[in-house]
Amino acid sequence: MSLADYLAKNYLTADSKIEKKSKKRKRKDAPQSGLIIADDDALGWAAKPADGHDDDAPINVSATSAEFRKTKKNNWQAIGTPAPSSADQAAADAIIASAAAETSARDAANEEAPTVDDTGRKMESGAHAGLQTADQVTAQLKRKQAEERKRFLADGAEHSGQGKETIYRDASGRIINVAMKRAEARKKAEEEAAKAAAEIEAQKGDVQRAERERKKEALKDAKYMPVARYEDDREMNEEMKERERWNDPAAQFLSKKRAGRSVTGKPLYTGTFTPNRYGIRPGHRWDGVDRGNGFEKEYFAARNRRRDLKELDYAWQMDE
């Protein structure tokens, strides 16, 4: 069954079939075909059709299925701007769809939100006094929070306190001066450091202090001394001669005797005494009694014995 027969059977009244023309003839010579629509509001006193059909009669279509198949040209005409491409059309559709979704969501939220009456008395929390539903109270609280945040952002950093120094208070509520407290803490730390240094200094003896002062003076004098010092340097030779050694065999030949006073200026003991590891002479009030535990004596005896054995071993090796 052809398309024209199908349309005539179910919807329309088909015209008489047109003979098919040869394909060799030009398409412009073909009789024009299309839809024939009878205007119900036609002007004039037209005579009614003889067959007795009224205005509700079906519309006649004078076309064949073959002509529909032959037509391969698009008969649509673009009016105005050209149609957008597929990608642009898809992007535009997506934008329109998102805007529509936002609008519908906003409308739904506004419809679902409870109605709030602002004519009543408000409490400090922002909610109205009186009997209300939970949704109404929640909506009022959220609206007050939004208003406060908007006002907070509008005021800026001047009213928000951002960037300002923190104010500290004590237990009684009085303001604490941070700069003064920091100065007091700094002063306390300095006092503690000075106290610790004084304790360390008190643990040292008079000889250590005098030696430190002597080194300071030597450093000051070293700025004016030459870089190289030779054996004919008088100051260096005098310094070496003044240095006392308990086991120096030539000490008795020195013409210049050192005064019997210590580094601190106190008098020293002029008699004989047992030597010690540090070379410290006893004071002038010593009675000559050794009240030690004998460690110094054992120390020197062990050191001398080790040195003697080393020299004896070397002598035996040379004899062999």
Short mmCIF file of C-alpha atoms in Angstrom, two decimals:
data_model
loop_
_atom_site.label_atom_id
_atom_site.label_comp_id
_atom_site.label_asym_id
_atom_site.label_seq_id
_atom_site.Cartn_x
_atom_site.Cartn_y
_atom_site.Cartn_z
CA MET A 1 0.00 0.00 0.00
CA SER A 2 1.39 3.39 -1.00
CA LEU A 3 1.58 6.44 1.27
CA ALA A 4 -1.20 8.20 -0.62
CA ASP A 5 -3.51 5.18 -0.29
CA TYR A 6 -2.75 4.95 3.43
CA LEU A 7 -3.51 8.62 3.99
CA ALA A 8 -6.69 8.41 1.91
CA LYS A 9 -7.89 5.37 3.78
CA ASN A 10 -7.31 6.69 7.30
CA TYR A 11 -7.26 10.50 7.20
CA LEU A 12 -7.69 12.11 3.80
CA THR A 13 -9.32 11.76 0.40
CA ALA A 14 -6.74 10.87 -2.24
CA ASP A 15 -6.85 12.40 -5.73
CA SER A 16 -6.52 10.50 -8.91
CA LYS A 17 -3.15 9.04 -9.52
CA ILE A 18 -0.76 10.99 -11.69
CA GLU A 19 1.23 9.21 -14.24
CA LYS A 20 4.90 8.94 -13.49
CA LYS A 21 7.10 10.96 -15.78
CA SER A 22 10.45 9.97 -17.07
CA LYS A 23 13.46 10.66 -14.89
CA LYS A 24 15.21 12.30 -17.80
CA ARG A 25 12.88 15.25 -17.76
CA LYS A 26 13.80 18.20 -15.66
CA ARG A 27 12.31 18.45 -12.20
CA LYS A 28 11.05 21.97 -12.78
CA ASP A 29 8.66 20.71 -15.45
CA ALA A 30 6.95 18.42 -12.97
CA PRO A 31 3.53 19.59 -11.87
CA GLN A 32 3.55 21.27 -8.53
CA SER A 33 2.25 19.19 -5.72
CA GLY A 34 1.49 19.96 -2.13
CA LEU A 35 -1.28 20.31 0.38
CA ILE A 36 -4.54 21.90 -0.71
CA ILE A 37 -6.19 23.48 2.35
CA ALA A 38 -9.67 24.79 1.95
CA ASP A 39 -10.19 28.00 3.91
CA ASP A 40 -13.31 27.82 6.02
CA ASP A 41 -13.49 31.60 6.29
CA ALA A 42 -13.32 32.31 2.55
CA LEU A 43 -15.04 35.50 1.50
CA GLY A 44 -17.85 35.59 -0.98
CA TRP A 45 -20.90 33.46 -1.64
CA ALA A 46 -19.23 30.38 -2.96
CA ALA A 47 -21.46 27.57 -3.99
CA LYS A 48 -21.40 24.47 -1.91
CA PRO A 49 -20.01 21.38 -3.51
CA ALA A 50 -22.45 19.21 -5.34
CA ASP A 51 -21.59 16.10 -3.47
CA GLY A 52 -23.15 17.59 -0.33
CA HIS A 53 -20.08 17.57 1.92
CA ASP A 54 -20.00 20.18 4.62
CA ASP A 55 -17.09 22.21 6.03
CA ASP A 56 -15.96 19.39 8.27
CA ALA A 57 -14.97 17.28 5.32
CA PRO A 58 -11.37 16.01 5.23
CA ILE A 59 -8.70 17.92 3.34
CA ASN A 60 -7.54 16.60 0.00
CA VAL A 61 -3.86 16.02 -0.54
CA SER A 62 -2.64 15.86 -4.14
CA ALA A 63 0.66 14.10 -3.83
CA THR A 64 2.10 10.70 -4.48
CA SER A 65 4.53 8.66 -2.49
CA ALA A 66 7.00 8.58 -5.38
CA GLU A 67 7.33 12.36 -5.37
CA PHE A 68 8.02 12.34 -1.63
CA ARG A 69 10.76 9.79 -2.16
CA LYS A 70 12.33 11.76 -5.02
CA THR A 71 12.58 14.99 -3.03
CA LYS A 72 15.97 15.10 -1.35
CA LYS A 73 16.40 18.86 -1.05
CA ASN A 74 15.71 20.62 2.24
CA ASN A 75 12.78 22.97 1.70
CA TRP A 76 13.24 24.81 5.04
CA GLN A 77 14.37 28.44 4.69
CA ALA A 78 16.42 30.27 7.32
CA ILE A 79 14.89 33.57 8.45
CA GLY A 80 17.09 36.15 10.18
CA THR A 81 20.43 34.95 11.68
CA PRO A 82 21.79 31.55 10.70
CA ALA A 83 21.12 28.63 12.99
CA PRO A 84 23.87 27.99 15.56
CA SER A 85 26.13 24.97 15.41
CA SER A 86 25.55 21.86 17.46
CA ALA A 87 28.19 22.75 20.10
CA ASP A 88 26.84 26.29 20.57
CA GLN A 89 23.31 24.98 20.67
CA ALA A 90 24.26 22.39 23.33
CA ALA A 91 25.99 25.05 25.45
CA ALA A 92 23.02 27.36 25.16
CA ASP A 93 20.64 24.56 26.09
CA ALA A 94 22.78 23.71 29.13
CA ILE A 95 22.78 27.34 30.30
CA ILE A 96 19.05 27.63 29.84
CA ALA A 97 18.48 24.36 31.69
CA SER A 98 20.69 25.41 34.64
CA ALA A 99 18.96 28.78 34.87
CA ALA A 100 15.61 27.10 34.81
CA ALA A 101 16.70 24.64 37.52
CA GLU A 102 17.94 27.48 39.75
CA THR A 103 14.74 29.39 39.27
CA SER A 104 12.61 26.36 40.06
CA ALA A 105 14.73 25.55 43.14
CA ARG A 106 14.43 29.15 44.38
CA ASP A 107 10.69 29.12 43.81
CA ALA A 108 10.39 25.79 45.60
CA ALA A 109 12.42 27.08 48.55
CA ASN A 110 10.30 30.21 48.75
CA GLU A 111 7.14 28.13 48.58
CA GLU A 112 8.37 25.67 51.22
CA ALA A 113 9.61 28.44 53.57
CA PRO A 114 7.08 29.26 56.23
CA THR A 115 5.41 32.63 56.26
CA VAL A 116 6.92 34.96 58.87
CA ASP A 117 4.94 37.81 60.32
CA ASP A 118 7.13 40.81 61.24
CA THR A 119 4.39 42.76 62.98
CA GLY A 120 4.75 41.00 66.35
CA ARG A 121 7.25 41.61 69.13
CA LYS A 122 10.70 40.09 68.65
CA MET A 123 12.94 38.53 71.22
CA GLU A 124 16.70 39.03 71.45
CA SER A 125 17.34 35.85 69.47
CA GLY A 126 15.39 37.25 66.51
CA ALA A 127 12.34 35.01 66.90
CA HIS A 128 8.86 36.38 67.51
CA ALA A 129 7.14 35.93 70.80
CA GLY A 130 4.09 33.76 71.02
CA LEU A 131 2.93 30.42 69.71
CA GLN A 132 4.76 29.43 66.52
CA THR A 133 5.84 26.37 64.62
CA ALA A 134 9.39 25.06 64.61
CA ASP A 135 9.82 25.95 60.95
CA GLN A 136 8.83 29.55 61.59
CA VAL A 137 11.28 29.91 64.48
CA THR A 138 14.08 28.35 62.41
CA ALA A 139 13.38 30.69 59.50
CA GLN A 140 13.44 33.73 61.82
CA LEU A 141 16.75 32.69 63.39
CA LYS A 142 18.34 32.10 59.99
CA ARG A 143 17.15 35.48 58.74
CA LYS A 144 18.61 37.26 61.75
CA GLN A 145 21.92 35.44 61.28
CA ALA A 146 22.01 36.47 57.62
CA GLU A 147 21.26 40.10 58.57
CA GLU A 148 24.00 40.13 61.22
CA ARG A 149 26.55 38.63 58.82
CA LYS A 150 25.62 41.16 56.14
CA ARG A 151 26.02 44.01 58.61
CA PHE A 152 29.31 42.55 59.86
CA LEU A 153 30.73 42.40 56.34
CA ALA A 154 29.50 45.89 55.58
CA ASP A 155 31.17 47.42 58.66
CA GLY A 156 34.64 46.20 57.62
CA ALA A 157 37.75 45.64 59.72
CA GLU A 158 37.28 48.86 61.73
CA HIS A 159 34.33 47.52 63.72
CA SER A 160 35.22 43.84 63.56
CA GLY A 161 38.52 44.33 65.42
CA GLN A 162 40.58 42.51 62.83
CA GLY A 163 44.24 43.48 63.00
CA LYS A 164 43.99 45.16 66.39
CA GLU A 165 46.05 44.22 69.42
CA THR A 166 44.55 41.73 71.83
CA ILE A 167 43.47 43.12 75.20
CA TYR A 168 44.40 40.90 78.15
CA ARG A 169 42.75 41.09 81.57
CA ASP A 170 43.55 39.58 84.94
CA ALA A 171 41.21 37.67 87.22
CA SER A 172 39.70 40.90 88.60
CA GLY A 173 38.95 42.27 85.11
CA ARG A 174 41.63 44.95 85.00
CA ILE A 175 43.43 45.50 81.70
CA ILE A 176 46.97 44.12 81.63
CA ASN A 177 49.61 46.30 80.00
CA VAL A 178 51.31 43.84 77.69
CA ALA A 179 54.32 46.08 77.03
CA MET A 180 54.94 46.53 80.76
CA LYS A 181 54.59 42.82 81.41
CA ARG A 182 57.03 42.05 78.63
CA ALA A 183 59.53 44.56 80.05
CA GLU A 184 59.18 43.01 83.50
CA ALA A 185 59.69 39.52 82.11
CA ARG A 186 62.75 40.72 80.16
CA LYS A 187 64.19 42.38 83.27
CA LYS A 188 63.56 39.25 85.34
CA ALA A 189 65.32 37.10 82.75
CA GLU A 190 68.31 39.48 82.75
CA GLU A 191 68.49 39.37 86.54
CA GLU A 192 68.40 35.57 86.53
CA ALA A 193 71.16 35.44 83.90
CA ALA A 194 73.28 37.88 85.93
CA LYS A 195 72.71 35.82 89.08
CA ALA A 196 73.77 32.61 87.29
CA ALA A 197 76.90 34.34 85.94
CA ALA A 198 77.72 35.62 89.45
CA GLU A 199 77.40 32.10 90.85
CA ILE A 200 79.76 30.75 88.19
CA GLU A 201 82.19 33.58 88.91
CA ALA A 202 82.07 32.87 92.64
CA GLN A 203 83.15 29.29 92.01
CA LYS A 204 86.41 30.52 90.48
CA GLY A 205 89.48 31.41 92.51
CA ASP A 206 91.50 34.59 92.71
CA VAL A 207 94.22 33.11 90.53
CA GLN A 208 91.76 32.37 87.70
CA ARG A 209 90.40 35.91 87.83
CA ALA A 210 93.92 37.40 87.80
CA GLU A 211 94.86 35.14 84.88
CA ARG A 212 91.82 36.27 82.93
CA GLU A 213 92.67 39.91 83.50
CA ARG A 214 96.25 39.26 82.47
CA LYS A 215 95.08 37.67 79.21
CA LYS A 216 92.86 40.69 78.49
CA GLU A 217 95.82 43.03 78.97
CA ALA A 218 97.96 40.79 76.76
CA LEU A 219 95.37 40.96 73.98
CA LYS A 220 95.30 44.76 74.20
CA ASP A 221 99.11 44.92 74.01
CA ALA A 222 99.19 42.42 71.13
CA LYS A 223 97.66 45.06 68.81
CA TYR A 224 100.89 47.02 68.92
CA MET A 225 103.28 44.05 68.81
CA PRO A 226 104.98 42.85 65.61
CA VAL A 227 103.74 39.74 63.87
CA ALA A 228 106.96 37.74 64.31
CA ARG A 229 108.79 37.39 67.61
CA TYR A 230 112.40 36.17 67.63
CA GLU A 231 114.79 34.93 70.30
CA ASP A 232 116.12 38.42 70.91
CA ASP A 233 112.71 39.68 72.01
CA ARG A 234 113.34 41.21 75.44
CA GLU A 235 109.77 41.06 76.72
CA MET A 236 109.39 37.42 75.76
CA ASN A 237 112.67 36.49 77.45
CA GLU A 238 111.75 38.32 80.65
CA GLU A 239 108.39 36.56 80.69
CA MET A 240 110.03 33.17 80.27
CA LYS A 241 112.52 33.91 83.08
CA GLU A 242 109.82 34.97 85.52
CA ARG A 243 107.94 31.70 85.04
CA GLU A 244 108.72 29.44 88.00
CA ARG A 245 109.09 25.67 87.73
CA TRP A 246 109.46 23.48 90.76
CA ASN A 247 111.94 21.14 89.08
CA ASP A 248 114.05 23.85 87.38
CA PRO A 249 117.74 23.09 88.28
CA ALA A 250 118.94 26.51 87.12
CA ALA A 251 116.47 28.49 89.20
CA GLN A 252 119.15 29.05 91.90
CA PHE A 253 121.46 30.76 89.43
CA LEU A 254 118.99 33.51 88.60
CA SER A 255 120.18 36.83 89.92
CA LYS A 256 116.69 38.32 90.06
CA LYS A 257 114.59 36.74 92.70
CA ARG A 258 110.87 36.99 92.60
CA ALA A 259 109.21 38.54 95.60
CA GLY A 260 107.48 36.06 97.89
CA ARG A 261 103.99 37.14 97.03
CA SER A 262 101.21 35.44 95.13
CA VAL A 263 99.36 36.69 92.06
CA THR A 264 96.75 38.27 94.28
CA GLY A 265 99.42 40.15 96.25
CA LYS A 266 99.35 38.00 99.40
CA PRO A 267 102.64 36.70 100.91
CA LEU A 268 103.69 33.10 100.24
CA TYR A 269 105.37 30.39 102.31
CA THR A 270 109.15 30.62 102.00
CA GLY A 271 110.06 27.14 103.27
CA THR A 272 110.06 23.74 101.56
CA PHE A 273 106.80 21.98 100.79
CA THR A 274 105.57 18.93 98.96
CA PRO A 275 104.84 19.76 95.28
CA ASN A 276 101.37 19.33 93.85
CA ARG A 277 99.93 18.89 90.34
CA TYR A 278 98.88 22.53 90.03
CA GLY A 279 102.06 24.19 91.27
CA ILE A 280 100.25 26.10 94.02
CA ARG A 281 102.48 27.27 96.87
CA PRO A 282 101.11 27.32 100.42
CA GLY A 283 100.35 30.56 102.15
CA HIS A 284 102.65 32.27 104.62
CA ARG A 285 100.53 31.03 107.57
CA TRP A 286 101.09 27.32 106.77
CA ASP A 287 102.57 25.40 109.68
CA GLY A 288 104.37 22.84 107.47
CA VAL A 289 102.07 19.88 108.26
CA ASP A 290 100.74 17.97 105.21
CA ARG A 291 97.10 17.16 105.98
CA GLY A 292 96.35 15.53 102.62
CA ASN A 293 95.45 11.88 101.98
CA GLY A 294 98.74 11.15 100.19
CA PHE A 295 97.30 11.20 96.67
CA GLU A 296 99.76 13.81 95.40
CA LYS A 297 102.71 11.76 96.64
CA GLU A 298 101.41 8.57 94.97
CA TYR A 299 100.67 10.50 91.79
CA PHE A 300 104.22 11.80 91.40
CA ALA A 301 105.70 8.42 92.38
CA ALA A 302 103.65 6.59 89.70
CA ARG A 303 104.54 9.15 87.06
CA ASN A 304 108.25 8.96 87.88
CA ARG A 305 108.16 5.16 87.89
CA ARG A 306 106.49 5.03 84.47
CA ARG A 307 109.08 7.42 83.07
CA ASP A 308 111.96 5.41 84.58
CA LEU A 309 110.66 2.15 83.09
CA LYS A 310 110.34 3.77 79.68
CA GLU A 311 113.93 5.02 79.80
CA LEU A 312 115.20 1.65 81.06
CA ASP A 313 113.39 -0.20 78.27
CA TYR A 314 114.93 2.13 75.70
CA ALA A 315 118.41 1.55 77.19
CA TRP A 316 118.01 -2.25 77.01
CA GLN A 317 116.93 -2.04 73.38
CA MET A 318 120.03 -0.01 72.55
CA ASP A 319 122.32 -2.57 74.30
CA GLU A 320 120.93 -5.42 72.25
#
